[in-house]
Coordinates of C-alpha atoms in Angstrom, one line a residue:
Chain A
X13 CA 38.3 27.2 -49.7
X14 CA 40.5 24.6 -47.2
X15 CA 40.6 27.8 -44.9
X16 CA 37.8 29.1 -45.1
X17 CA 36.3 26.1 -43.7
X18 CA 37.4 26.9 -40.4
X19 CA 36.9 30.2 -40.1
X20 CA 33.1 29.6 -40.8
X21 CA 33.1 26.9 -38.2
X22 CA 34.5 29.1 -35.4
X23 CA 32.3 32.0 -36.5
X24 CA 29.6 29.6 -36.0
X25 CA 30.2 28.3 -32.9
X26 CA 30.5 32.1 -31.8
X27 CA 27.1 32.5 -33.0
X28 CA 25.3 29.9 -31.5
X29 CA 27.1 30.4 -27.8
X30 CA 25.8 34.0 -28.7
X31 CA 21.9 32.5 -29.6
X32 CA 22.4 30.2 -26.6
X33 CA 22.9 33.2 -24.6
X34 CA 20.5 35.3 -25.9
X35 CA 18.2 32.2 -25.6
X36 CA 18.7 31.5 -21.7
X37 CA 19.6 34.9 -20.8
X38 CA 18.4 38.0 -22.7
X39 CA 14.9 36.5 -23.8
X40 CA 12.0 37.1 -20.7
X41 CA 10.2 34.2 -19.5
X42 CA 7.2 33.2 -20.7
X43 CA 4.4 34.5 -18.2
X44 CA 2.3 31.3 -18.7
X45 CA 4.6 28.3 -19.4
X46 CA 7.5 29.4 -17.4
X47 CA 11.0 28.5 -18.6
X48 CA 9.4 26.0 -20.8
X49 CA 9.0 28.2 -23.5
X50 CA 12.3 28.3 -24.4
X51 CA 12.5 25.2 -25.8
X52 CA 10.6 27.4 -28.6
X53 CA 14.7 29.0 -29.5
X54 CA 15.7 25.3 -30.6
X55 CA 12.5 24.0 -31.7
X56 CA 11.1 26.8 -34.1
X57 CA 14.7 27.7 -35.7
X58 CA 15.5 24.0 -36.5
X59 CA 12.2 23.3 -38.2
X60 CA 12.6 26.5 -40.2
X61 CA 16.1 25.6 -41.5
X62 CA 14.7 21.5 -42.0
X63 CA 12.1 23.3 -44.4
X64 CA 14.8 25.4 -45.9
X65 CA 17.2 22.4 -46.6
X66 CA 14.1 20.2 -48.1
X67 CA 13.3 22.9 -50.3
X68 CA 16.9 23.0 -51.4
X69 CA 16.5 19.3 -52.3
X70 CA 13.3 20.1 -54.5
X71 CA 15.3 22.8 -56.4
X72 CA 18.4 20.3 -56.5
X73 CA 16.6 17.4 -57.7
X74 CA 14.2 19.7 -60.3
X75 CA 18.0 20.4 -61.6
X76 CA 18.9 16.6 -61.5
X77 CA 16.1 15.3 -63.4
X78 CA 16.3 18.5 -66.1
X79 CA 20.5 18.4 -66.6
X80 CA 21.4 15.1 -64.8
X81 CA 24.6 16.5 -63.2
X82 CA 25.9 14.4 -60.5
X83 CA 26.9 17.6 -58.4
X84 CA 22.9 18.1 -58.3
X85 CA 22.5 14.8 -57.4
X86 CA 24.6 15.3 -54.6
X87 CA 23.5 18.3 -53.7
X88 CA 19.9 16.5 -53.6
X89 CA 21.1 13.7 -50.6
X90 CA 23.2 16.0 -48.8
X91 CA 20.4 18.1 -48.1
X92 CA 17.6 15.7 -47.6
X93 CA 20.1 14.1 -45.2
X94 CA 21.0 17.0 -43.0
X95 CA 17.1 18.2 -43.4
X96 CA 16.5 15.0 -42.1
X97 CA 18.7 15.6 -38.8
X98 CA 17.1 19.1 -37.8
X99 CA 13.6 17.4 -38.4
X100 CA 14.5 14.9 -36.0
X101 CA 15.4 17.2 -33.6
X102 CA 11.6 19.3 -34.3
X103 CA 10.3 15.5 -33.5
X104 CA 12.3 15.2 -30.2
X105 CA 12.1 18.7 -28.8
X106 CA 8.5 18.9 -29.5
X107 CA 7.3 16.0 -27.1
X108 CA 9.4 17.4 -24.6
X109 CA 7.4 21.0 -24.6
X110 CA 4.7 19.4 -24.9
X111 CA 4.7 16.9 -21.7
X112 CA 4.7 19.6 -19.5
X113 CA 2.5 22.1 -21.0
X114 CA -0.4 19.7 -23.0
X115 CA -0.1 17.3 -20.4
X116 CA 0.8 14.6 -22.8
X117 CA 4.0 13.5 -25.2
X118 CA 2.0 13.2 -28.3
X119 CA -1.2 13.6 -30.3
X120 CA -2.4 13.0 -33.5
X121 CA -3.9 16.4 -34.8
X122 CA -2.6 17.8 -38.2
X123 CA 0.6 19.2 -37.5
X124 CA 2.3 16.7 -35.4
X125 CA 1.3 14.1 -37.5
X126 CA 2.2 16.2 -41.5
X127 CA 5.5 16.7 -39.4
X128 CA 5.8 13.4 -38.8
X129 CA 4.8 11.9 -42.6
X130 CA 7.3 14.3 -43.7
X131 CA 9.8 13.1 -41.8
X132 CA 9.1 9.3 -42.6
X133 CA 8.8 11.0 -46.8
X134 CA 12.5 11.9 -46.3
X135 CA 13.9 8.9 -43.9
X136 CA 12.4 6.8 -47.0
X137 CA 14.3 8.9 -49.7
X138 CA 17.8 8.1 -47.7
X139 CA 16.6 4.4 -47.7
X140 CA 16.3 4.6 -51.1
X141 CA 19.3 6.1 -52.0
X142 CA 21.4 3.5 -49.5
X143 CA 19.7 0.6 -50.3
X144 CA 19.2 0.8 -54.0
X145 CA 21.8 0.1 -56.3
X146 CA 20.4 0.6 -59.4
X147 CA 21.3 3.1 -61.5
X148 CA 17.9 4.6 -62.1
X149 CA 18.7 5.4 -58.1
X150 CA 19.2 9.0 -58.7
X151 CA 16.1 9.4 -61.2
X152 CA 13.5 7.8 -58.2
X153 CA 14.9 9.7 -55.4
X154 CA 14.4 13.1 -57.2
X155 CA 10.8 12.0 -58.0
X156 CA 10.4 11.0 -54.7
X157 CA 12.2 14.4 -53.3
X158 CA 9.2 16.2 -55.3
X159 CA 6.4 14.7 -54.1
X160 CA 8.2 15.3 -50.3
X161 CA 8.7 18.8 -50.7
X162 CA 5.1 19.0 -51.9
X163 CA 4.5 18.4 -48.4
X164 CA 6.1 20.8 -46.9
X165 CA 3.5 23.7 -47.4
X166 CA 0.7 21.3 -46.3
X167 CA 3.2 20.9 -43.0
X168 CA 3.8 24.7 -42.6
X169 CA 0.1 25.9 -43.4
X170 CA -1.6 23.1 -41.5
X171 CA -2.0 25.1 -38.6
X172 CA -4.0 27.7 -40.7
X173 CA -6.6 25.1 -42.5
X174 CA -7.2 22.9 -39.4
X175 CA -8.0 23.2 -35.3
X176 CA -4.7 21.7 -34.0
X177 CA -3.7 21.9 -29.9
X178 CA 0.1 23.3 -31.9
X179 CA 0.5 27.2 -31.1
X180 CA -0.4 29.2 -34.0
X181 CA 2.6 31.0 -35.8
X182 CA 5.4 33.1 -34.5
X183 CA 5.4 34.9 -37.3
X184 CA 2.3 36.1 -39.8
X185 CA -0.4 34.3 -37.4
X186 CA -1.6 37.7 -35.6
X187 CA -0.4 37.5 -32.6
X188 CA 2.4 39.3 -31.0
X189 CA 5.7 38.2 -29.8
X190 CA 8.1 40.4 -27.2
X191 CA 11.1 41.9 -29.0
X192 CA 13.7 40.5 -27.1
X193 CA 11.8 37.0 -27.4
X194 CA 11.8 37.7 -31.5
X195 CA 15.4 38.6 -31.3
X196 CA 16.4 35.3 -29.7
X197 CA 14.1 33.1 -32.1
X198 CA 16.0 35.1 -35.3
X199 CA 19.7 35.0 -33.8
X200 CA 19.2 31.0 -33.1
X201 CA 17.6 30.9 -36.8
X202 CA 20.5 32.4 -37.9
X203 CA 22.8 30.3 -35.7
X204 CA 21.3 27.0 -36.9
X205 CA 21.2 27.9 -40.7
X206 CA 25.0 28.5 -40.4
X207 CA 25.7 25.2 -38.5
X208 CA 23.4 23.4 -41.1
X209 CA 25.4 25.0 -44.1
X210 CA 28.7 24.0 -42.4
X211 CA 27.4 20.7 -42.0
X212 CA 26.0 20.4 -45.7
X213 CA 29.5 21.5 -46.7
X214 CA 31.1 18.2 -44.7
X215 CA 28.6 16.2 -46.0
X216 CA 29.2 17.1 -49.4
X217 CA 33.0 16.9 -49.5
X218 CA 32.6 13.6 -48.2
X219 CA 29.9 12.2 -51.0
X220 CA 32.8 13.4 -53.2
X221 CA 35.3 11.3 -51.8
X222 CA 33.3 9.0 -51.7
X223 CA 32.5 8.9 -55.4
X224 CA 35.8 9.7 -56.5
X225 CA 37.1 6.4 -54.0
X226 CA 34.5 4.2 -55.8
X227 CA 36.3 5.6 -59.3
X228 CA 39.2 5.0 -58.4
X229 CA 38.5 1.3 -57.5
X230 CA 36.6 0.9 -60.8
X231 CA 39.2 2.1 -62.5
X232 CA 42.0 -0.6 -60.4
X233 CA 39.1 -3.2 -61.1
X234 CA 39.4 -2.6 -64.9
X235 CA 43.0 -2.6 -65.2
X236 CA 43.1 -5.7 -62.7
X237 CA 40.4 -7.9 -62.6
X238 CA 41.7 -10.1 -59.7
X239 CA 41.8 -7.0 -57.1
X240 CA 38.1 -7.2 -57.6
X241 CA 36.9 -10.1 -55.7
X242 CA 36.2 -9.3 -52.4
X243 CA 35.5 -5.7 -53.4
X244 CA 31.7 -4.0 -53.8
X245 CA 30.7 -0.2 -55.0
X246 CA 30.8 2.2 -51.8
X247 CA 27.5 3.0 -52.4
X248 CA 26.3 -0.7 -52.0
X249 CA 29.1 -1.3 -48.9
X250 CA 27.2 1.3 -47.0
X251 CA 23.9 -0.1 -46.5
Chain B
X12 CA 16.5 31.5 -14.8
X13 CA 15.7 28.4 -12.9
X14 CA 16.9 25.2 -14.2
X15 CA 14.0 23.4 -15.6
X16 CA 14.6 19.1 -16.3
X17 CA 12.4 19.5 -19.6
X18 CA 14.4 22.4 -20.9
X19 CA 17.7 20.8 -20.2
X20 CA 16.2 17.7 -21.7
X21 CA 15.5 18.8 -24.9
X22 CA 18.7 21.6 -25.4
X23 CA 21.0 17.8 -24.4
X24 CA 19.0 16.1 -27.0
X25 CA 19.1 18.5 -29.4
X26 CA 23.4 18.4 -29.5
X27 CA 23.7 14.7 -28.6
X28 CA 21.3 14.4 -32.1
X29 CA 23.9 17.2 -33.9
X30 CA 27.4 15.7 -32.8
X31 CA 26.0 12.2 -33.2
X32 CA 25.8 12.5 -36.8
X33 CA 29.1 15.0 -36.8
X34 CA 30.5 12.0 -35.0
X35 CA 29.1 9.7 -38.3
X36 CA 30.4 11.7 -40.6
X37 CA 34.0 11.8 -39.0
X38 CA 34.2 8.4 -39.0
X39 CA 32.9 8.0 -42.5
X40 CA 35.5 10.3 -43.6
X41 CA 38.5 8.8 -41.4
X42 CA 37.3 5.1 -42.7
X43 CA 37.8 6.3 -46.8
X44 CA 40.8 8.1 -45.8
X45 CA 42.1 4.9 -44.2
X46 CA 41.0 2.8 -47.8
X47 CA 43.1 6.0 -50.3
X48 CA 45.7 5.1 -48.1
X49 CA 45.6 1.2 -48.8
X50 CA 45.2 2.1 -52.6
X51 CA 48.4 3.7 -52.7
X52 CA 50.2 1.5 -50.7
X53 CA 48.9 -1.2 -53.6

């Protein structure tokens, strides 16, 4: 596993230089919004894989609530976390599209803002889960995981139920796309979902250390009572 | 492909977001290694 670590991160870096390329390069300019567009090859791709990783926190924290296993609990922040970082960057990359083709930074119409509750859904989660030290923690941040990912079809199908000034779908809304532009959108897809699965992986190895650290110093603390005094849970030391 | 400011603006932001939190978890992980290492010495 210690080597295989690496080998996925180089493969991934290959792969994104290659959806970079294929993003910059290989893909046609947009006739009307110019080089603008392809903002689209970072923007689409990383709210795909945001939607991918909240889901993955549903299913994680479904499995938490049913078995209580700490590795689904884990499983459950990690997730949210990263999910959290790629919707931040659909909530930067956005704005910057749309100044020069809307005119404007911002507007309130139904997708921008369901992104945007979403986002502030799962911000809240990590606050719970940093600032909380009860140890019902776990318990609220799944319920809370499920009522966020209840969101995210009302995010992705918002554009269907409402008039919003957000393009309609790449994919499934009846328009067409040019190949090469397609093929660029899927690489970078691919390229991100890699690079959030690498990431995940570091995330998670740490949240083990860090719980088996916090162990460790429970157990010290029980054996030596004194070593204890200027010394707080991990969990509570990193809010 | 001519070099547009919003384009570049949002492919920077995009990485400085990504190795920011990279950068987080390093130290995160380089800060508990520090505190096994202080529980051994003890």
């Amino acid at each position: 596993m210690k080597k295989l670590f690496p080998i996925l991160g180089i493969l991934s870096g290959i792969l994104l230089s290659y959806a970079l390329y294929q993003g910059l390069v290989v893909a046609p300019t947009e006739q009307t919004m110019g080089n603008v567009q392809r903002i689209f090859y970072y923007h689409v791709p990383s709210a795909w894989t945001a939607f991918i990783l909240f889901f993955v926190n549903f299913g994680a924290s479904i499995a938490y609530l049913i078995k209580r296993r700490p590795a689904a609990d884990m499983v459950a922040l990690v997730s949210a976390e990263v999910g959290v970082v790629f919707c931040t960057v659909v909530l930067v990359t956005g704005p910057i599209w749309a100044r020069p083709v809307w005119g404007i930074w911002w507007t309130w119409d139904m997708r921008l803002t369901s992104t945007l509750v979403l986002w502030l859904i799962y911000v809240s989660y990590l606050f719970l889960r940093r600032f909380s030290s009860s140890g019902e923690t776990p318990v609220l941040a799944a319920s809370l995981a499920v009522l966020g990912a209840l969101c995210v079809p009302f995010v992705y199908f918002s554009i269907w139920f409402f008039r919003t000034q957000h393009p309609q779908p790449v994919m499934g809304g009846g328009g067409s796309i040019d190949p090469r532009m397609l093929h660029a959108l899927l690489v970078n897809w691919l390229a991100f979902s890699c690079f959030a699965f690498l990431i995940c992986w570091s995330r998670y190895r740490l949240e083990k250390f860090e719980r088996e650290v916090d162990h460790a110093h429970a157990m010290r603390s029980l054996r030596d009572p004194a070593t204890n005094i200027e010394r707080e849970p991990y969990s509570e030391r990193r809010a | 492909m001519r070099a547009n400011p919003y384009l570049f603006a949002a492919y920077f932001a995009t990485w400085t977001i990504h190795i920011t939190y990279l950068g987080i978890i390093a130290s995160r992980y380089a800060k508990l290694k520090r505190e096994v290492n202080d529980l051994k010495q003890d």
